[in-house]
Amino acid sequence: MQTLVTAALAVISLTCLAQAHMQMSDPPPLLSKWNKYTTSQDYDMTSPLHADGSNFPCKGHLNVLGTSQAQPVAQWTPGQSYSIRLTGGASHNGGSCQVSLSLDDGKSWKAIHSYVGNCPITGDSQFEFTLPGDTPSGSMLFAWTWFNKVGNREMYMNCAVINVLGGMSRKRRGTAESIASRPDMFVANVGNGCGTSEGKDVMFPDPGPDVDMDSTGTAPPTGNCNAASSGPSSGDAAEAPSSAAPQPSEEPEDDVLQSSAQPDPPAVVQPPNAPLRFTNDTMPAYGGQNSTMAPAPASPPADDAPPPPRTTEPAEPAPTSGPASGSQCMPGSYQCATSPSSGGQGWEVCDVSGTWMYAGDCGSDQVCKFDAANGSPYCVAPDFQFP
């Protein structure tokens, strides 16, 4: 009888463990129970990455790349909209998530959409994104990463193998920014010197041009996050085998998803290891208070014609230095702005065509402040001060 009770408690414990956190169910990750190619299931898919980063990236599952368990589970087309499905029993009050792509078996990652706040939610939820229009064709890794708001400072990561058809077309709809110029995936809480604050939604230093803002309180990351995307610095981190997932048989010499690749048109030269953004030194700490922003489209028109340049009408005399009103911006730079819809504060990004594009709203009780130290705008409480 005691044996039966012990066995029952063990089953209950495993069931609770399986529902303890969150996981991506679609596209089905490597070694997931939802993946039809899985033959050696990971029964702990919901656990975070190890604090020392020893199973970064992808929970160490990249060791099955190149095998039958790593066959593509989805067929996607550049410029089209897709969604991920998240499921689980403990969302830790949400947090911030990203979805990213890797073309080099997990050695480097490019974030294609950021979700700041309320990601994920308890139970089943879906989050939409658009596959960049110039994504190369072929098999690649797709990752969902999550930094929980409440609880231990952790990073969660699930990875799936997907196949992209008809890539590298510059005539498809989607965000104007080249995939090569997308920001590196944010990495923290895995022994790399970068962390997140308890009780706040982490505001990614470089969220990229496609962002969903749904936060009532954000905070910048803590520690040294300048090279956070490189993962843990120790040699213990899991590495993908050199014969991992198949790459496209034919790749154009340009626009390949590499950290050193240049977008089309050519990217602005920047120092090595610098984040892919440029600080607007003329921008005030409280962006948008002295200017009115004209509405900017979230994505270019379907015919690929560049959107009209943003115009600025200062309420007070404009500074004598800095770019003139309505002038083109530096691709990859960010600044605070006035929301064209609500009139509140938000932020915008300069796309590769040199045009400001409105990117997201701050909360009703927040203001946008620009951190010149890393070239990032943040939605924060009015009394927040950068260190």
Coordinates of C-alpha atoms in Angstrom, one line a residue:
M1 CA 0.0 0.0 0.0
Q2 CA 2.8 2.4 0.9
T3 CA 4.4 1.6 -2.5
L4 CA 1.2 2.5 -4.3
V5 CA 0.9 5.8 -2.3
T6 CA 4.5 6.7 -3.1
A7 CA 4.0 5.9 -6.8
A8 CA 0.8 8.0 -6.9
L9 CA 2.6 10.9 -5.2
A10 CA 5.4 10.6 -7.7
V11 CA 3.0 10.8 -10.6
I12 CA 1.2 13.8 -9.1
S13 CA 4.6 15.5 -8.5
L14 CA 5.6 14.9 -12.1
T15 CA 2.3 16.2 -13.4
C16 CA 2.7 19.4 -11.3
L17 CA 6.3 19.7 -12.6
A18 CA 5.1 19.5 -16.2
Q19 CA 2.6 22.3 -15.6
A20 CA 5.0 24.4 -13.5
H21 CA 6.1 26.8 -16.1
M22 CA 5.5 27.5 -19.8
Q23 CA 6.6 26.1 -23.1
M24 CA 6.1 26.5 -26.8
S25 CA 3.8 24.0 -28.3
D26 CA 3.6 25.3 -31.9
P27 CA 5.8 25.2 -33.8
P28 CA 6.7 22.0 -31.8
P29 CA 10.2 22.3 -30.4
L30 CA 13.1 19.8 -30.6
L31 CA 12.4 16.8 -28.3
S32 CA 9.0 18.1 -27.4
K33 CA 6.0 15.7 -27.0
W34 CA 4.2 17.8 -29.7
N35 CA 7.0 17.1 -32.2
K36 CA 6.0 14.1 -34.4
Y37 CA 9.7 13.4 -35.1
T38 CA 10.6 13.1 -31.4
T39 CA 11.9 9.7 -30.4
S40 CA 13.8 10.7 -27.2
Q41 CA 11.3 13.1 -25.5
D42 CA 12.5 15.7 -23.0
Y43 CA 10.0 15.5 -20.1
D44 CA 11.3 18.7 -18.6
M45 CA 10.5 21.1 -21.5
T46 CA 9.2 23.8 -19.1
S47 CA 12.3 24.3 -17.0
P48 CA 14.5 27.3 -17.5
L49 CA 18.0 27.3 -18.9
H50 CA 20.7 26.4 -16.3
A51 CA 21.9 29.4 -14.4
D52 CA 25.4 28.8 -15.5
G53 CA 24.4 28.7 -19.1
S54 CA 25.6 25.1 -19.6
N55 CA 22.6 24.2 -21.7
F56 CA 22.4 27.4 -23.7
P57 CA 21.1 27.6 -26.3
C58 CA 18.0 25.5 -26.7
K59 CA 18.3 23.5 -23.5
G60 CA 21.1 21.5 -25.0
H61 CA 18.8 20.0 -27.7
L62 CA 21.0 21.0 -30.6
N63 CA 22.8 17.7 -30.2
V64 CA 20.0 16.1 -32.3
L65 CA 20.6 18.4 -35.3
G66 CA 21.4 16.4 -38.4
T67 CA 19.3 13.5 -37.2
S68 CA 15.8 12.4 -38.0
Q69 CA 14.5 14.1 -34.8
A70 CA 15.5 17.5 -36.3
Q71 CA 13.3 17.5 -39.4
P72 CA 11.5 20.8 -40.1
V73 CA 8.1 21.0 -38.4
A74 CA 6.8 24.1 -40.3
Q75 CA 7.0 25.6 -43.8
W76 CA 7.1 29.4 -43.8
T77 CA 7.2 32.0 -46.4
P78 CA 9.0 35.4 -46.0
G79 CA 6.8 38.4 -45.5
Q80 CA 3.9 36.3 -44.2
S81 CA 2.4 36.4 -40.7
Y82 CA 2.6 33.5 -38.3
S83 CA 2.0 32.8 -34.6
I84 CA 3.5 30.8 -31.8
R85 CA 1.4 29.0 -29.3
L86 CA 2.5 28.9 -25.6
T87 CA 1.0 26.7 -22.9
G88 CA 1.5 26.0 -19.3
G89 CA 0.3 26.5 -15.8
A90 CA 2.6 29.2 -14.3
S91 CA 3.4 32.3 -16.3
H92 CA 5.1 34.1 -13.3
N93 CA 3.0 37.3 -14.1
G94 CA 4.3 37.2 -17.6
G95 CA 7.4 39.1 -18.5
S96 CA 9.1 39.8 -21.8
C97 CA 9.6 37.4 -24.8
Q98 CA 11.4 37.3 -28.1
V99 CA 11.2 35.1 -31.2
S100 CA 14.5 34.7 -33.1
L101 CA 16.1 33.0 -36.0
S102 CA 19.5 31.3 -36.4
L103 CA 21.0 30.1 -39.7
D104 CA 24.2 28.8 -38.2
D105 CA 23.0 26.0 -36.0
G106 CA 22.5 28.2 -32.9
K107 CA 25.8 30.0 -32.9
S108 CA 24.2 33.4 -33.5
W109 CA 20.6 34.6 -33.3
K110 CA 18.6 37.5 -34.8
A111 CA 15.4 38.7 -32.9
I112 CA 12.5 39.2 -35.4
H113 CA 9.9 40.3 -32.8
S114 CA 9.9 41.4 -29.2
Y115 CA 7.0 41.3 -26.7
V116 CA 7.5 43.5 -23.7
G117 CA 5.1 42.7 -20.9
N118 CA 2.3 40.2 -20.4
C119 CA 4.2 37.4 -22.2
P120 CA 3.3 34.7 -21.7
I121 CA -0.1 34.3 -20.0
T122 CA -1.2 31.3 -18.0
G123 CA -2.9 28.7 -20.0
D124 CA -2.8 28.7 -23.8
S125 CA -1.9 31.9 -25.7
Q126 CA -0.8 32.9 -29.2
F127 CA 1.6 35.7 -30.2
E128 CA 1.9 36.9 -33.8
F129 CA 4.9 37.9 -35.8
T130 CA 5.9 38.5 -39.4
L131 CA 8.7 36.6 -41.0
P132 CA 11.1 39.2 -42.4
G133 CA 10.6 39.6 -46.2
D134 CA 14.3 38.9 -47.0
T135 CA 14.7 35.8 -44.9
P136 CA 16.8 33.3 -46.9
S137 CA 15.3 30.0 -47.9
G138 CA 16.2 26.7 -46.3
S139 CA 16.2 25.0 -42.9
M140 CA 16.9 27.1 -39.9
L141 CA 16.3 27.3 -36.1
F142 CA 13.4 29.3 -34.6
A143 CA 13.5 30.1 -30.9
W144 CA 11.1 31.5 -28.3
T145 CA 12.8 33.1 -25.3
W146 CA 11.2 34.3 -22.1
F147 CA 12.3 36.4 -19.1
N148 CA 9.8 35.9 -16.3
K149 CA 8.6 38.9 -14.3
V150 CA 8.1 37.3 -10.9
G151 CA 10.2 34.5 -9.4
N152 CA 13.8 33.5 -9.8
R153 CA 15.8 35.4 -12.3
E154 CA 15.7 32.9 -15.2
M155 CA 15.7 32.6 -19.0
Y156 CA 13.5 30.1 -20.8
M157 CA 14.2 28.9 -24.3
N158 CA 12.5 26.4 -26.7
C159 CA 13.8 25.9 -30.3
A160 CA 12.2 24.4 -33.4
V161 CA 13.5 23.6 -36.8
I162 CA 11.6 25.3 -39.6
N163 CA 11.9 25.5 -43.3
V164 CA 11.6 28.7 -45.3
L165 CA 10.4 28.6 -48.9
G166 CA 11.1 31.2 -51.6
G167 CA 13.4 33.3 -49.5
M168 CA 15.4 36.5 -50.3
S169 CA 12.6 38.2 -52.1
R170 CA 12.7 42.0 -51.6
K171 CA 9.3 42.4 -53.2
R172 CA 7.3 40.8 -50.3
R173 CA 5.5 42.8 -47.7
G174 CA 6.8 43.0 -44.2
T175 CA 9.0 45.3 -42.1
A176 CA 11.5 47.3 -44.2
E177 CA 14.5 46.5 -42.0
S178 CA 16.8 43.8 -43.4
I179 CA 17.0 40.6 -41.4
A180 CA 20.8 41.0 -41.3
S181 CA 20.4 44.3 -39.5
R182 CA 17.9 42.9 -36.9
P183 CA 19.2 43.0 -33.3
D184 CA 20.9 40.1 -31.7
M185 CA 18.6 38.0 -29.4
F186 CA 18.7 39.2 -25.8
V187 CA 20.4 36.8 -23.4
A188 CA 20.5 37.1 -19.7
N189 CA 20.4 35.1 -16.4
V190 CA 22.7 32.4 -17.8
G191 CA 26.0 33.3 -16.3
N192 CA 26.9 35.9 -18.9
G193 CA 27.0 38.9 -16.6
C194 CA 23.6 40.2 -17.7
G195 CA 20.5 40.0 -15.6
T196 CA 16.9 41.2 -15.2
S197 CA 15.1 42.9 -12.3
E198 CA 12.5 41.1 -10.1
G199 CA 8.9 42.4 -10.5
K200 CA 9.5 44.3 -13.8
D201 CA 9.2 43.5 -17.5
V202 CA 12.7 43.7 -18.9
M203 CA 12.9 46.3 -21.7
F204 CA 15.3 44.8 -24.2
P205 CA 18.2 47.1 -25.0
D206 CA 17.5 46.6 -28.7
P207 CA 14.0 45.2 -29.2
G208 CA 14.1 45.7 -33.0
P209 CA 11.5 47.3 -35.2
D210 CA 8.7 44.8 -34.5
V211 CA 7.6 45.2 -30.9
D212 CA 4.4 44.5 -28.9
M213 CA 4.3 46.8 -25.8
D214 CA 1.9 45.5 -23.1
S215 CA 3.6 46.5 -19.9
T216 CA 2.6 48.4 -16.8
G217 CA 6.2 48.6 -15.6
T218 CA 9.5 48.1 -17.4
A219 CA 13.1 48.1 -16.3
P220 CA 16.4 48.0 -18.2
P221 CA 18.5 44.9 -17.7
T222 CA 21.1 44.8 -15.0
G223 CA 24.8 44.1 -15.1
N224 CA 27.0 44.1 -18.1
C225 CA 24.8 43.4 -21.1
N226 CA 26.9 44.8 -23.9
A227 CA 27.7 41.4 -25.2
A228 CA 24.7 39.6 -23.7
S229 CA 23.7 38.0 -27.0
S230 CA 26.9 35.9 -27.0
G231 CA 25.6 33.8 -24.1
P232 CA 27.7 32.5 -21.3
S233 CA 31.5 33.2 -21.5
S234 CA 32.5 29.9 -19.9
G235 CA 33.4 26.9 -22.1
D236 CA 30.6 24.8 -20.5
A237 CA 27.8 26.0 -22.7
A238 CA 26.3 23.4 -25.1
E239 CA 27.5 23.7 -28.7
A240 CA 25.8 22.4 -31.8
P241 CA 27.7 19.8 -33.8
S242 CA 29.4 21.0 -36.9
S243 CA 27.3 18.8 -39.1
A244 CA 24.1 20.3 -37.7
A245 CA 20.9 21.3 -39.5
P246 CA 21.2 21.5 -43.3
Q247 CA 21.7 24.9 -44.8
P248 CA 20.4 26.3 -48.1
S249 CA 22.2 24.8 -51.0
E250 CA 22.3 28.1 -52.8
E251 CA 22.8 31.3 -50.9
P252 CA 23.3 34.7 -52.4
E253 CA 26.5 36.4 -51.4
D254 CA 24.6 39.2 -49.7
D255 CA 21.9 39.4 -47.1
V256 CA 23.0 36.1 -45.4
L257 CA 22.0 36.0 -41.7
Q258 CA 25.4 36.5 -40.1
S259 CA 26.4 38.9 -37.3
S260 CA 28.9 40.5 -39.7
A261 CA 26.5 40.7 -42.7
Q262 CA 25.4 44.0 -44.0
P263 CA 21.8 44.9 -44.9
D264 CA 20.7 46.1 -48.3
P265 CA 21.2 49.1 -48.6
P266 CA 24.6 48.8 -46.9
A267 CA 24.5 49.2 -43.2
V268 CA 26.2 52.1 -41.5
V269 CA 29.7 51.2 -40.3
Q270 CA 29.9 50.7 -36.5
P271 CA 32.5 49.6 -34.0
P272 CA 32.9 45.9 -33.4
N273 CA 30.6 44.4 -30.8
A274 CA 28.5 47.6 -30.6
P275 CA 24.8 47.1 -30.5
L276 CA 23.1 47.7 -33.9
R277 CA 21.8 51.1 -33.1
F278 CA 23.1 54.7 -33.1
T279 CA 22.5 57.2 -30.3
N280 CA 20.7 60.4 -31.2
D281 CA 22.7 62.8 -29.1
T282 CA 20.3 65.7 -29.8
M283 CA 17.3 63.8 -28.3
P284 CA 16.0 65.1 -25.0
A285 CA 15.7 62.8 -22.0
Y286 CA 11.9 63.1 -22.1
G287 CA 11.2 62.5 -25.8
G288 CA 8.1 63.9 -27.3
Q289 CA 7.3 66.6 -24.8
N290 CA 8.4 69.4 -27.1
S291 CA 7.3 68.0 -30.4
T292 CA 4.3 66.6 -32.2
M293 CA 5.0 63.5 -34.4
A294 CA 3.0 62.9 -37.6
P295 CA 1.7 59.3 -37.9
A296 CA 4.2 56.9 -39.3
P297 CA 3.3 53.6 -40.8
A298 CA 4.2 50.4 -38.9
S299 CA 5.3 48.8 -42.2
P300 CA 6.0 50.0 -45.7
P301 CA 3.1 50.0 -48.2
A302 CA 2.5 46.8 -50.2
D303 CA 4.1 48.3 -53.4
D304 CA 7.4 48.7 -51.4
A305 CA 7.3 52.5 -51.9
P306 CA 9.1 54.1 -48.9
P307 CA 6.8 55.8 -46.4
P308 CA 6.8 59.6 -46.4
P309 CA 9.4 61.1 -44.0
R310 CA 8.3 62.1 -40.5
T311 CA 8.0 65.8 -39.9
T312 CA 8.5 67.5 -36.5
E313 CA 6.9 70.7 -35.4
P314 CA 8.8 71.9 -32.2
A315 CA 6.5 73.6 -29.7
E316 CA 9.6 75.5 -28.5
P317 CA 12.6 76.8 -30.5
A318 CA 14.5 73.9 -31.9
P319 CA 18.2 73.5 -30.9
T320 CA 20.7 75.0 -33.2
S321 CA 22.6 71.7 -33.6
G322 CA 21.4 68.3 -34.7
P323 CA 19.4 67.2 -37.7
A324 CA 16.8 69.6 -39.2
S325 CA 13.1 69.0 -38.9
G326 CA 12.0 66.3 -41.3
S327 CA 15.5 65.2 -42.2
Q328 CA 16.4 61.6 -42.7
C329 CA 17.6 59.6 -39.7
M330 CA 20.4 57.2 -39.0
P331 CA 19.3 53.6 -39.7
G332 CA 19.1 51.6 -36.6
S333 CA 18.7 54.6 -34.2
Y334 CA 15.8 55.0 -31.8
Q335 CA 14.2 58.0 -30.1
C336 CA 11.1 58.8 -28.0
A337 CA 8.1 60.2 -29.8
T338 CA 4.5 61.2 -29.3
S339 CA 1.9 58.5 -30.1
P340 CA 0.1 59.3 -33.4
S341 CA -3.0 57.5 -32.0
S342 CA -3.3 58.3 -28.3
G343 CA -1.2 61.5 -28.0
G344 CA 0.8 59.8 -25.2
Q345 CA 4.4 59.0 -25.2
G346 CA 6.0 56.2 -27.1
W347 CA 9.1 55.5 -29.3
E348 CA 10.1 55.1 -32.9
V349 CA 12.9 53.4 -34.9
C350 CA 14.8 54.5 -38.0
D351 CA 14.5 51.9 -40.7
V352 CA 17.1 51.1 -43.4
S353 CA 15.6 53.7 -45.7
G354 CA 16.4 56.4 -43.2
T355 CA 12.8 57.0 -42.3
W356 CA 11.4 57.2 -38.8
M357 CA 8.7 54.6 -38.1
Y358 CA 6.5 54.7 -35.0
A359 CA 7.1 51.4 -33.0
G360 CA 5.1 51.4 -29.8
D361 CA 3.2 53.2 -27.0
C362 CA 4.2 53.6 -23.4
G363 CA 1.6 52.9 -20.7
S364 CA -0.8 55.6 -19.6
D365 CA 1.1 56.1 -16.4
Q366 CA 4.5 56.1 -18.1
V367 CA 6.8 58.4 -20.0
C368 CA 9.5 57.6 -22.5
K369 CA 13.1 58.3 -21.4
F370 CA 16.1 57.9 -23.6
D371 CA 19.3 56.3 -22.2
A372 CA 22.2 57.8 -24.1
A373 CA 24.5 55.2 -22.6
N374 CA 23.1 52.5 -24.8
G375 CA 21.0 54.4 -27.3
S376 CA 17.7 52.9 -26.0
P377 CA 14.3 54.5 -25.3
Y378 CA 12.5 53.1 -22.2
C379 CA 8.9 53.4 -21.0
V380 CA 9.3 54.1 -17.3
A381 CA 7.6 55.9 -14.4
P382 CA 7.9 59.7 -14.5
D383 CA 10.3 59.8 -11.6
F384 CA 12.6 57.1 -12.9
Q385 CA 16.3 58.1 -13.3
F386 CA 18.9 56.1 -15.2
P387 CA 21.9 55.1 -13.1

